[in-house]
Short mmCIF file of C-alpha atoms in Angstrom, two decimals:
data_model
loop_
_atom_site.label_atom_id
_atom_site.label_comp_id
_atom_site.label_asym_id
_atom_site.label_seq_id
_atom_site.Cartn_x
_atom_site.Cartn_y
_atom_site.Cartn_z
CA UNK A 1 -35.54 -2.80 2.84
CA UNK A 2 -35.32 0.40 4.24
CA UNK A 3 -34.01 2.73 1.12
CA UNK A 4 -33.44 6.14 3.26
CA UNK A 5 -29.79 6.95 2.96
CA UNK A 6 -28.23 6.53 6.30
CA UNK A 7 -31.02 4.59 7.85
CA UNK A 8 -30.17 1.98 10.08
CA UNK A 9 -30.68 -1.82 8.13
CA UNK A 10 -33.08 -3.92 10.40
CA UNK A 11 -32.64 -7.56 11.55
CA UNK A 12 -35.23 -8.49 9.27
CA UNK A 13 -33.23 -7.02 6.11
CA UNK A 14 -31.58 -9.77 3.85
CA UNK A 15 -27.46 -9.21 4.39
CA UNK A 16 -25.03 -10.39 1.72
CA UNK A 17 -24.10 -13.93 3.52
CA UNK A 18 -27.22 -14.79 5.00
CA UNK A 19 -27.39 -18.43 4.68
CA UNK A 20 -23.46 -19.13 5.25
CA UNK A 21 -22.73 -21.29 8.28
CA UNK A 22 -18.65 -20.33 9.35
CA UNK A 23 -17.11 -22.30 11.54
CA UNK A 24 -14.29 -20.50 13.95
CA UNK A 25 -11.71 -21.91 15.86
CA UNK A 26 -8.72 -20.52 18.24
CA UNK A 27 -8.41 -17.14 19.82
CA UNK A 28 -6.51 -15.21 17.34
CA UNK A 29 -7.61 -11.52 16.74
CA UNK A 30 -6.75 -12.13 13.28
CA UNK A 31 -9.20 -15.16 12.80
CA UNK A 32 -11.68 -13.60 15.57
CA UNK A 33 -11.97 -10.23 13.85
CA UNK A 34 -12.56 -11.56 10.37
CA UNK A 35 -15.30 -13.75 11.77
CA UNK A 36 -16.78 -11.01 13.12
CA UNK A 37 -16.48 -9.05 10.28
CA UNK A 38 -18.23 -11.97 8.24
CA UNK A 39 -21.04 -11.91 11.00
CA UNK A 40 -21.99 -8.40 10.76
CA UNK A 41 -22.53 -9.02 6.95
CA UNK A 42 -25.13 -11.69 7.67
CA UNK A 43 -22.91 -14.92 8.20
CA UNK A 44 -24.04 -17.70 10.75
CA UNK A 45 -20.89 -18.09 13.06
CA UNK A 46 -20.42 -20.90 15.04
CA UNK A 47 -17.59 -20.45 17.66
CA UNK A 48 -15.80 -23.69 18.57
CA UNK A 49 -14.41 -23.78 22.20
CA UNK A 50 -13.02 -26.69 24.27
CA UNK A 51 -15.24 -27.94 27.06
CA UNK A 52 -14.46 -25.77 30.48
CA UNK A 53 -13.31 -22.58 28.59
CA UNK A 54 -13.34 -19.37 30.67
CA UNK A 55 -16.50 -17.19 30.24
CA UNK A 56 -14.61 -14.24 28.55
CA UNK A 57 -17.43 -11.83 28.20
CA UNK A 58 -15.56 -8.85 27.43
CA UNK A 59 -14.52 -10.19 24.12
CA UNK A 60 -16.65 -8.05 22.14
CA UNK A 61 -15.58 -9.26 19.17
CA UNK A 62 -16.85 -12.46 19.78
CA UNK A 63 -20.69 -10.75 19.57
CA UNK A 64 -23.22 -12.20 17.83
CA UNK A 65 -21.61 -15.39 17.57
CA UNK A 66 -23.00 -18.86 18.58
CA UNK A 67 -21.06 -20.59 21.52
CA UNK A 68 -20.24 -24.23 20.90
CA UNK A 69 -18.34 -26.44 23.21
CA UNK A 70 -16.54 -29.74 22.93
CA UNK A 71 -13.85 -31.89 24.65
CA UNK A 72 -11.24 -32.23 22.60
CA UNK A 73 -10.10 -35.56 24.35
CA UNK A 74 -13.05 -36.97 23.55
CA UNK A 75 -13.41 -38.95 20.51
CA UNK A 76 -17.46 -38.62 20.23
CA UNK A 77 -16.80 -35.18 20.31
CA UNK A 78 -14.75 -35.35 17.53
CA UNK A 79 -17.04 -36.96 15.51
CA UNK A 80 -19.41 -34.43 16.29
CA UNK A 81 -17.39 -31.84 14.73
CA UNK A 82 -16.58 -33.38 11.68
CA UNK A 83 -20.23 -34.23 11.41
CA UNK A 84 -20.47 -30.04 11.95
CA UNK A 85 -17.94 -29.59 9.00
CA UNK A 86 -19.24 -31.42 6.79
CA UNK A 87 -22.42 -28.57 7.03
CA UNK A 88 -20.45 -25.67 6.88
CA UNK A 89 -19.57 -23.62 3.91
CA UNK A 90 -16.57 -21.82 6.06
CA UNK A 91 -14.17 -23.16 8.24
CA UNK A 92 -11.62 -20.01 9.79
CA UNK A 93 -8.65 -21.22 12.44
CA UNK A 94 -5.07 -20.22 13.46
CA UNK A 95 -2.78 -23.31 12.62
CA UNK A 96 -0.75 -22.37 15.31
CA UNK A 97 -3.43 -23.02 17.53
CA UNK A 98 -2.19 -26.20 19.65
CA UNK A 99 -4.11 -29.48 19.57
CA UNK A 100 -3.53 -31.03 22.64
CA UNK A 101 -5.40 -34.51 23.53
CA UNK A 102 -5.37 -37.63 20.90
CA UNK A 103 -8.20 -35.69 18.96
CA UNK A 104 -7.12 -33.12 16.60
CA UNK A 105 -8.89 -30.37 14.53
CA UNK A 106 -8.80 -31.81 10.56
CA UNK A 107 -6.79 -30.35 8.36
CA UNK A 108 -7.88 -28.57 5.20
CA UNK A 109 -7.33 -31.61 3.00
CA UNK A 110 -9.24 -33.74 5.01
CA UNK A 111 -12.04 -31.21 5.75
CA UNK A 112 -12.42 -30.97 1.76
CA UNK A 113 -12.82 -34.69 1.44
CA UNK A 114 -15.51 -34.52 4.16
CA UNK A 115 -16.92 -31.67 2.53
CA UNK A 116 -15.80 -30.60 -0.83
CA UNK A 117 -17.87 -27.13 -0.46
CA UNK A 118 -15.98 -25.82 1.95
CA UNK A 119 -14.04 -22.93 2.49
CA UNK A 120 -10.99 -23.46 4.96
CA UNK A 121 -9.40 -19.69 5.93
CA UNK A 122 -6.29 -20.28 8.03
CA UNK A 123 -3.87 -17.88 9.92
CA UNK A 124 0.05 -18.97 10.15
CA UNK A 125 2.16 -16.91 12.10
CA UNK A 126 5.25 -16.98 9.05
CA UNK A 127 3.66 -18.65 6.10
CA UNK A 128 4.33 -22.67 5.08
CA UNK A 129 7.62 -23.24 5.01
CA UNK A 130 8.27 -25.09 7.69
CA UNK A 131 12.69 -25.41 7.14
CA UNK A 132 12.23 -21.50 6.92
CA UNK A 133 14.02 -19.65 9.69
CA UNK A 134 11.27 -18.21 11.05
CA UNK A 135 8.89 -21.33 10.81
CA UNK A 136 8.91 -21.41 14.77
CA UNK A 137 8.38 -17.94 15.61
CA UNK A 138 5.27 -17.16 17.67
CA UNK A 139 2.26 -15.62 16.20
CA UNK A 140 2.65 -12.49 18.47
CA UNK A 141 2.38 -8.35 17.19
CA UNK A 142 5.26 -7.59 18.27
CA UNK A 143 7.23 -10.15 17.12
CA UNK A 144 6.20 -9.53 13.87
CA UNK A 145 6.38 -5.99 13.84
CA UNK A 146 10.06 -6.31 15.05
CA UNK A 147 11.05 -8.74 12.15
CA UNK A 148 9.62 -6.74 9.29
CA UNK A 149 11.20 -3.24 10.96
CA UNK A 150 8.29 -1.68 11.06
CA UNK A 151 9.21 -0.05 14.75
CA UNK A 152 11.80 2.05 13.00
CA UNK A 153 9.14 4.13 10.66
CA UNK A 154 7.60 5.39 14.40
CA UNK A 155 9.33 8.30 16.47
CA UNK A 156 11.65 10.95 15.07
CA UNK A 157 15.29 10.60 13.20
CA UNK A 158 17.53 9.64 16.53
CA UNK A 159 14.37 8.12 18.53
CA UNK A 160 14.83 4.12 19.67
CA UNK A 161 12.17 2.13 17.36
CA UNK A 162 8.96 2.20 18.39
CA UNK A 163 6.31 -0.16 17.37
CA UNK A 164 2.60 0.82 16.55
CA UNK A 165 0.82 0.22 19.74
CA UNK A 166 -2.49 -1.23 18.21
CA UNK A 167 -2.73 -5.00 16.65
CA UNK A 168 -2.42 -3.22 12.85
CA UNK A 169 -0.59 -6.76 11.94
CA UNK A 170 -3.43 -8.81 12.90
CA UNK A 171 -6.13 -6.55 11.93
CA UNK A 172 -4.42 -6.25 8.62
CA UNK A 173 -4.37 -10.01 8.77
CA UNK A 174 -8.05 -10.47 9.00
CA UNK A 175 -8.83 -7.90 6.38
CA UNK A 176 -6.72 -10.25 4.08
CA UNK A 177 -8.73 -13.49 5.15
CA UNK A 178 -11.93 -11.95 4.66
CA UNK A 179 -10.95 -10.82 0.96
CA UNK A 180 -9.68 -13.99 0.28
CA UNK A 181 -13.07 -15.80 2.05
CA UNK A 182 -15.10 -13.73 -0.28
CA UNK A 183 -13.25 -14.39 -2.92
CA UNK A 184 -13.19 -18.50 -2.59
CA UNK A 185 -16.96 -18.09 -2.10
CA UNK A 186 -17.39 -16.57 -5.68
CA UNK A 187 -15.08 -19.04 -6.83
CA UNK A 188 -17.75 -22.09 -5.36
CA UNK A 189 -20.38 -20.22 -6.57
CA UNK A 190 -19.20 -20.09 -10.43
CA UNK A 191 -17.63 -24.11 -9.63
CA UNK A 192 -19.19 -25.55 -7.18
CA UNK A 193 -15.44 -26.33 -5.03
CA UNK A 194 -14.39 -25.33 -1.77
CA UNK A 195 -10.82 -24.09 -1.97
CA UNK A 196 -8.34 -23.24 1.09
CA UNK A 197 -7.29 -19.93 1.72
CA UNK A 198 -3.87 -19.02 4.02
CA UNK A 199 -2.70 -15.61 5.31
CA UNK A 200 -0.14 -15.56 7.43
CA UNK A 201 1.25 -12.26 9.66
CA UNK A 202 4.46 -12.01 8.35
CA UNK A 203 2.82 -11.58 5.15
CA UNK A 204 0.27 -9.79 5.81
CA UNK A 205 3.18 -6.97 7.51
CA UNK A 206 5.06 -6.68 4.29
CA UNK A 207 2.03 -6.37 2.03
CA UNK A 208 1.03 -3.31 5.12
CA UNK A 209 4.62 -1.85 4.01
CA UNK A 210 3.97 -1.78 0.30
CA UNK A 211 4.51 1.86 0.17
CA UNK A 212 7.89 1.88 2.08
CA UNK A 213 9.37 -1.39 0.73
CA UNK A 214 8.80 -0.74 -2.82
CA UNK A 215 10.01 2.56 -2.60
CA UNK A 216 12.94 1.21 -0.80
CA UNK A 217 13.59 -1.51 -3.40
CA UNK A 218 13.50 1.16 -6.43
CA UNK A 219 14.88 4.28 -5.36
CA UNK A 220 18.88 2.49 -5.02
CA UNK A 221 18.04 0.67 -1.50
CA UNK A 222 18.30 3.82 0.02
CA UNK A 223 17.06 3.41 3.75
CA UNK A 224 13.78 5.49 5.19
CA UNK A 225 14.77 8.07 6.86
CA UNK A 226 12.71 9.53 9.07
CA UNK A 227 12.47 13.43 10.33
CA UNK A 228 14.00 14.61 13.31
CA UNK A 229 11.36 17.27 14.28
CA UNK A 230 7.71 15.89 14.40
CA UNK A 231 8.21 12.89 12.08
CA UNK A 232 5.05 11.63 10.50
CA UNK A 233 5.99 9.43 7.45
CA UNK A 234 9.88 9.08 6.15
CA UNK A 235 9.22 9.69 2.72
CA UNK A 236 6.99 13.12 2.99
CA UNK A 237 8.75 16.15 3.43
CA UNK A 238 7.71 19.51 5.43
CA UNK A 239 5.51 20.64 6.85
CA UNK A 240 3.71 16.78 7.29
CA UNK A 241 3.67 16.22 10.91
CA UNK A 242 2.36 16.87 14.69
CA UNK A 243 3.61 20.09 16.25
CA UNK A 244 3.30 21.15 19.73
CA UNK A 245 1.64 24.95 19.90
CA UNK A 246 0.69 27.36 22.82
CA UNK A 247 -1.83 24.94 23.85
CA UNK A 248 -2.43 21.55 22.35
CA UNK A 249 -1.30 19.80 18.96
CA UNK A 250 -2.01 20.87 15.81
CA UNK A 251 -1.50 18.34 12.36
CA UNK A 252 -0.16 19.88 9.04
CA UNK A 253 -0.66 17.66 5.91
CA UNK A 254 0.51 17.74 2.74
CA UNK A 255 0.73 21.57 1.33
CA UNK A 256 2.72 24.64 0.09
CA UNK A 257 5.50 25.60 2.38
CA UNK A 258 5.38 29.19 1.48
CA UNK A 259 1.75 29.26 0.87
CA UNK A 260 2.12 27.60 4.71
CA UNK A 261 4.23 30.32 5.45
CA UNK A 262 1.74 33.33 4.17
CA UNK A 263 -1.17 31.73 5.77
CA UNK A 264 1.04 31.52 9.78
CA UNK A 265 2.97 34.93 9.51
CA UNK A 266 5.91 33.07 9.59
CA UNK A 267 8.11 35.20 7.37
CA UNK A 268 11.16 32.52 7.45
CA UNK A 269 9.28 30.23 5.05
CA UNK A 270 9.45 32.23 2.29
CA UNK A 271 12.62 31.29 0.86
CA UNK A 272 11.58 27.53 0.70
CA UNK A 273 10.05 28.70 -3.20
CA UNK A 274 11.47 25.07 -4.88
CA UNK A 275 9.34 22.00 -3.55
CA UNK A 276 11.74 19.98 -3.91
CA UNK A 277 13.58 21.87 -1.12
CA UNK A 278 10.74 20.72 1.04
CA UNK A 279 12.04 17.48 1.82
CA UNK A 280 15.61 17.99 1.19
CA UNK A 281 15.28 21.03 3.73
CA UNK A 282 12.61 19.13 5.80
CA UNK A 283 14.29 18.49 9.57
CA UNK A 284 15.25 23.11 8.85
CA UNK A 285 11.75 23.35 7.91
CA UNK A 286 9.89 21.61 10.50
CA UNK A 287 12.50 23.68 13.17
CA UNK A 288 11.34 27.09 11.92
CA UNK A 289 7.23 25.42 11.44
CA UNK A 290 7.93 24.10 15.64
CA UNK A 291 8.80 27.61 17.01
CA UNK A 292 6.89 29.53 14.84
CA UNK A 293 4.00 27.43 16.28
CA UNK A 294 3.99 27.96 19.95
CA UNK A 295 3.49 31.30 19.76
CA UNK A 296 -0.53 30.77 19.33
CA UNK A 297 -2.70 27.68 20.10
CA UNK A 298 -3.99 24.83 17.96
CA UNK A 299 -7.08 26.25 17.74
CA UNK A 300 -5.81 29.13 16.59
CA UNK A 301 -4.21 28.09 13.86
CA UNK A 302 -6.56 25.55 13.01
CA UNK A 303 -8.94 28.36 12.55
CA UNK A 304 -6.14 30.38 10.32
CA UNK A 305 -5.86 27.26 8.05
CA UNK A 306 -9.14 25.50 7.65
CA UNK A 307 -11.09 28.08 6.12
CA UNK A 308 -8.23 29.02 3.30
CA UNK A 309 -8.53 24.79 2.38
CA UNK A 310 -4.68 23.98 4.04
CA UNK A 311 -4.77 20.22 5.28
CA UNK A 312 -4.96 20.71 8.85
CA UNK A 313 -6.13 19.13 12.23
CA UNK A 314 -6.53 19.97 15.90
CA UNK A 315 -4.93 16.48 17.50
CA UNK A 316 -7.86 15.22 19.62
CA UNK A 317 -8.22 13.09 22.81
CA UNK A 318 -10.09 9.65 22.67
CA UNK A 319 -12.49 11.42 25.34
CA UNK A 320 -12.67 14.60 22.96
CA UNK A 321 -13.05 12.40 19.70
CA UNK A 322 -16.34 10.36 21.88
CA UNK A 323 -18.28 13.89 22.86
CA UNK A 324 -17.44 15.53 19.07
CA UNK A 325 -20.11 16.13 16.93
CA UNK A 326 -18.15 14.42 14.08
CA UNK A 327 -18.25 11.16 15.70
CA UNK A 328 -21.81 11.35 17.06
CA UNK A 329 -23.20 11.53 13.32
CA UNK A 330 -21.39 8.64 12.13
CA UNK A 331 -24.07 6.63 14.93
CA UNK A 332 -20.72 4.24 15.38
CA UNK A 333 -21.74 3.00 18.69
CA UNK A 334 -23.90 -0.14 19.40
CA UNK A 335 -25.07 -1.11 22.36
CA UNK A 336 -24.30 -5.65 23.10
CA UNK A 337 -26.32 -7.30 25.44
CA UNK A 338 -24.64 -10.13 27.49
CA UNK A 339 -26.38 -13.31 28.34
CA UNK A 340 -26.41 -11.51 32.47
CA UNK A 341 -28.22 -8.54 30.75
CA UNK A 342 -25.25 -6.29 31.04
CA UNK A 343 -25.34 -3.58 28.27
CA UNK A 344 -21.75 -3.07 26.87
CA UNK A 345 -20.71 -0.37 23.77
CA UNK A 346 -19.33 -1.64 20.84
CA UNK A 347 -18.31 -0.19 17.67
CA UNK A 348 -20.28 -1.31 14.83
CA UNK A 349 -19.68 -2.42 11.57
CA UNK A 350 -18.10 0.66 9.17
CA UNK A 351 -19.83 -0.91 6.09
CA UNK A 352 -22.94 0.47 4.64
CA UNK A 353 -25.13 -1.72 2.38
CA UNK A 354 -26.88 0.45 0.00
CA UNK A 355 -26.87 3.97 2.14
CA UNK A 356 -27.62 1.82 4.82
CA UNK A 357 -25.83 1.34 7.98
CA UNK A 358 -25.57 -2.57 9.26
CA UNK A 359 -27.69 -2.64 12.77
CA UNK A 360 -24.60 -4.98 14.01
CA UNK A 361 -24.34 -8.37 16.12
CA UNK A 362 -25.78 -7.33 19.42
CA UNK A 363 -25.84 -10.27 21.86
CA UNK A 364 -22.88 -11.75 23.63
CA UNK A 365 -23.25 -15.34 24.90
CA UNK A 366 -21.02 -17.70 27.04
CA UNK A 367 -19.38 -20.36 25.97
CA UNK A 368 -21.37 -23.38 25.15
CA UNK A 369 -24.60 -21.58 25.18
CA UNK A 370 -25.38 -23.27 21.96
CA UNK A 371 -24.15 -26.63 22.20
CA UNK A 372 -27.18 -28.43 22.89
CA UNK A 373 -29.39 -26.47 20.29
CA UNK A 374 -26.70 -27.24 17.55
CA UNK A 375 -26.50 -30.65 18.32
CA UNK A 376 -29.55 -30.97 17.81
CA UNK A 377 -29.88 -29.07 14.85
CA UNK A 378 -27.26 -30.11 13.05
CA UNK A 379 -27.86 -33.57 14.18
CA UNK A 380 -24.69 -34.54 15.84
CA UNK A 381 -26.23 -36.13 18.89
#
């Protein structure tokens, strides 16, 4: 192995789960992403598809993955898969997922008494409890995010909520599976038993609120209540926030109001002397902080506050973040051949083994580009 700190780790390099064989079924980000995840750190994944899927190249994260088709109205085909399971040490699907045709996917009880080693992930959109009220409602980010509330932490005090517009419920989904995956596999290794693992989203979105809820459940059920001037989090006071200045955005952190106020010239600060005044004072605070502001750019200031150690960023562009010299270092960027020989960026993997960052799955196949090979391999012809 190469031992130079920040090297790139080779193909040839041993990974963590080299030697795992993980099943994946369904189109879930949530079950997707953590297969991926499990991938980069050396996992054999086997993508299950019905027979006649589209050819979805674009789906990066399905890279490095094997491609295997099946019919599932087809009873030999179903054979074939149990036949498949009973070699696998992982098996990760959505149980929302619909089964359509007379053959349907096993469920974890009977894929243990096929194969008692396995490990059997699965994603639920509301948990198990199926007279719940919400036992019907659809696996879908936004449904989610609107019933946990988590639209009303986004936007300032008086703003409509908002939801976060990236999949941070599913994401934070699959970084739940993956623990629990890893875990299950230690738990084999010491007993030599599968075990079944669920996560579901509605979950997974309250344990992503730990910070608010709990707060909320032992501070007298007061509400959060967020800022009405550059709100940023509802339970942080001034000066934490995005302000607009003479040209561009500029972030303030956590920090000293007054030591704030030294640092900007802005003489009005300097009465906010008690912290606790800081968020009891915030939405006057952040006023004073917003006009005070415009009067130079982000730059600017950024250059005022960096070097005397204030928390402090310029807000960037996506283009700006690609060209800056702070992303190009990290080497985050992979290029992912497709089976047409198109070339296609990818982020890679943010782990790094040992110093080492993981060279990441490069190739992106079509669907059922690996059936024959793994029916033969496997033996399920």
């Amino acid at each position: 192995m190469n031992s130079v700190a920040g090297g790139i780790r080779q193909g040839g390099s041993s990974l963590p789960l080299d030697g795992l064989v993980v099943l994946e079924l369904g189109e879930q980000l949530a079950v997707s992403f953590a297969a991926l995840r499990l991938a980069e750190l050396g996992a054999r994944v086997i993508k299950l598809e019905t027979a006649g899927g589209s050819d979805r190249l674009n789906e990066l994260w399905h890279r490095g993955k094997e491609r295997y088709s099946y019919d599932k109205s087809c009873g030999d085909a179903f054979e074939k898969l149990k036949r498949l399971i009973g070699q696998a040490d992982v098996f990760l699907r959505s149980i929302d997922e619909e089964q359509d045709g007379p053959y349907g996917i096993p469920d974890a009880e009977a894929m243990r008494s096929m194969n008692p080693r396995v490990v059997c992930g699965i994603v639920t959109s509301c948990g198990y409890v199926q007279e719940a009220p919400w036992a019907s409602k659809q696996a879908s980010e936004l449904v989610i995010q609107s019933l946990t509330g988590m639209p009303w932490l986004n936007g300032n005090e008086g703003d409509p909520p908002m939801p976060f517009p990236i999949s941070v419920v599913e994401l934070f989904t699959s970084s739940n599976l993956v623990q629990g995956i890893l875990s299950a596999l230690l738990y084999r290794e010491a007993t030599g038993e599968g075990m079944r693992v669920d996560v579901s989203l509605l979950e997974s979105a309250l344990d992503f609120q730990f910070e608010v809820l709990t707060t909320h459940l032992n501070d007298g059920g007061k509400l959060p209540q967020r800022s009405r001037i550059s709100n940023a989090h509802a339970y942080l006071g001034a000066p934490y926030g995005i302000y607009e200045t003479q040209h561009g955005y500029v972030a303030l952190a956590m920090g000293s109001v007054t030591e704030l106020g030294r640092l900007l010239e802005c003489a009005s600060l300097a009465k906010y002397t008690e912290a606790a005044s800081w968020f009891t004072q915030r939405d006057e605070i952040k006023r004073l902080l917003a006009e005070h502001l415009l009067t130079r750019t982000a730059s600017e200031w950024v250059g005022v506050l960096e070097p005397a150690g204030y928390w402090c960023a310029r807000l960037q562009t996506v283009d700006e973040l690609l060209s800056h010299e702070g992303f190009t270092v990290l080497q985050m960027l992979q290029q992912v051949r497709t089976v047409h020989g198109t070339e296609l960026e990818a982020l890679r993997c943010p782990i790094r083994l040992d110093g080492e960052r993981l060279a990441g799955c490069r190739g992106l196949f079509a669907p059922g580009y690996h059936t024959a090979s793994i029916d033969e391999e496997f033996e399920l012809l």
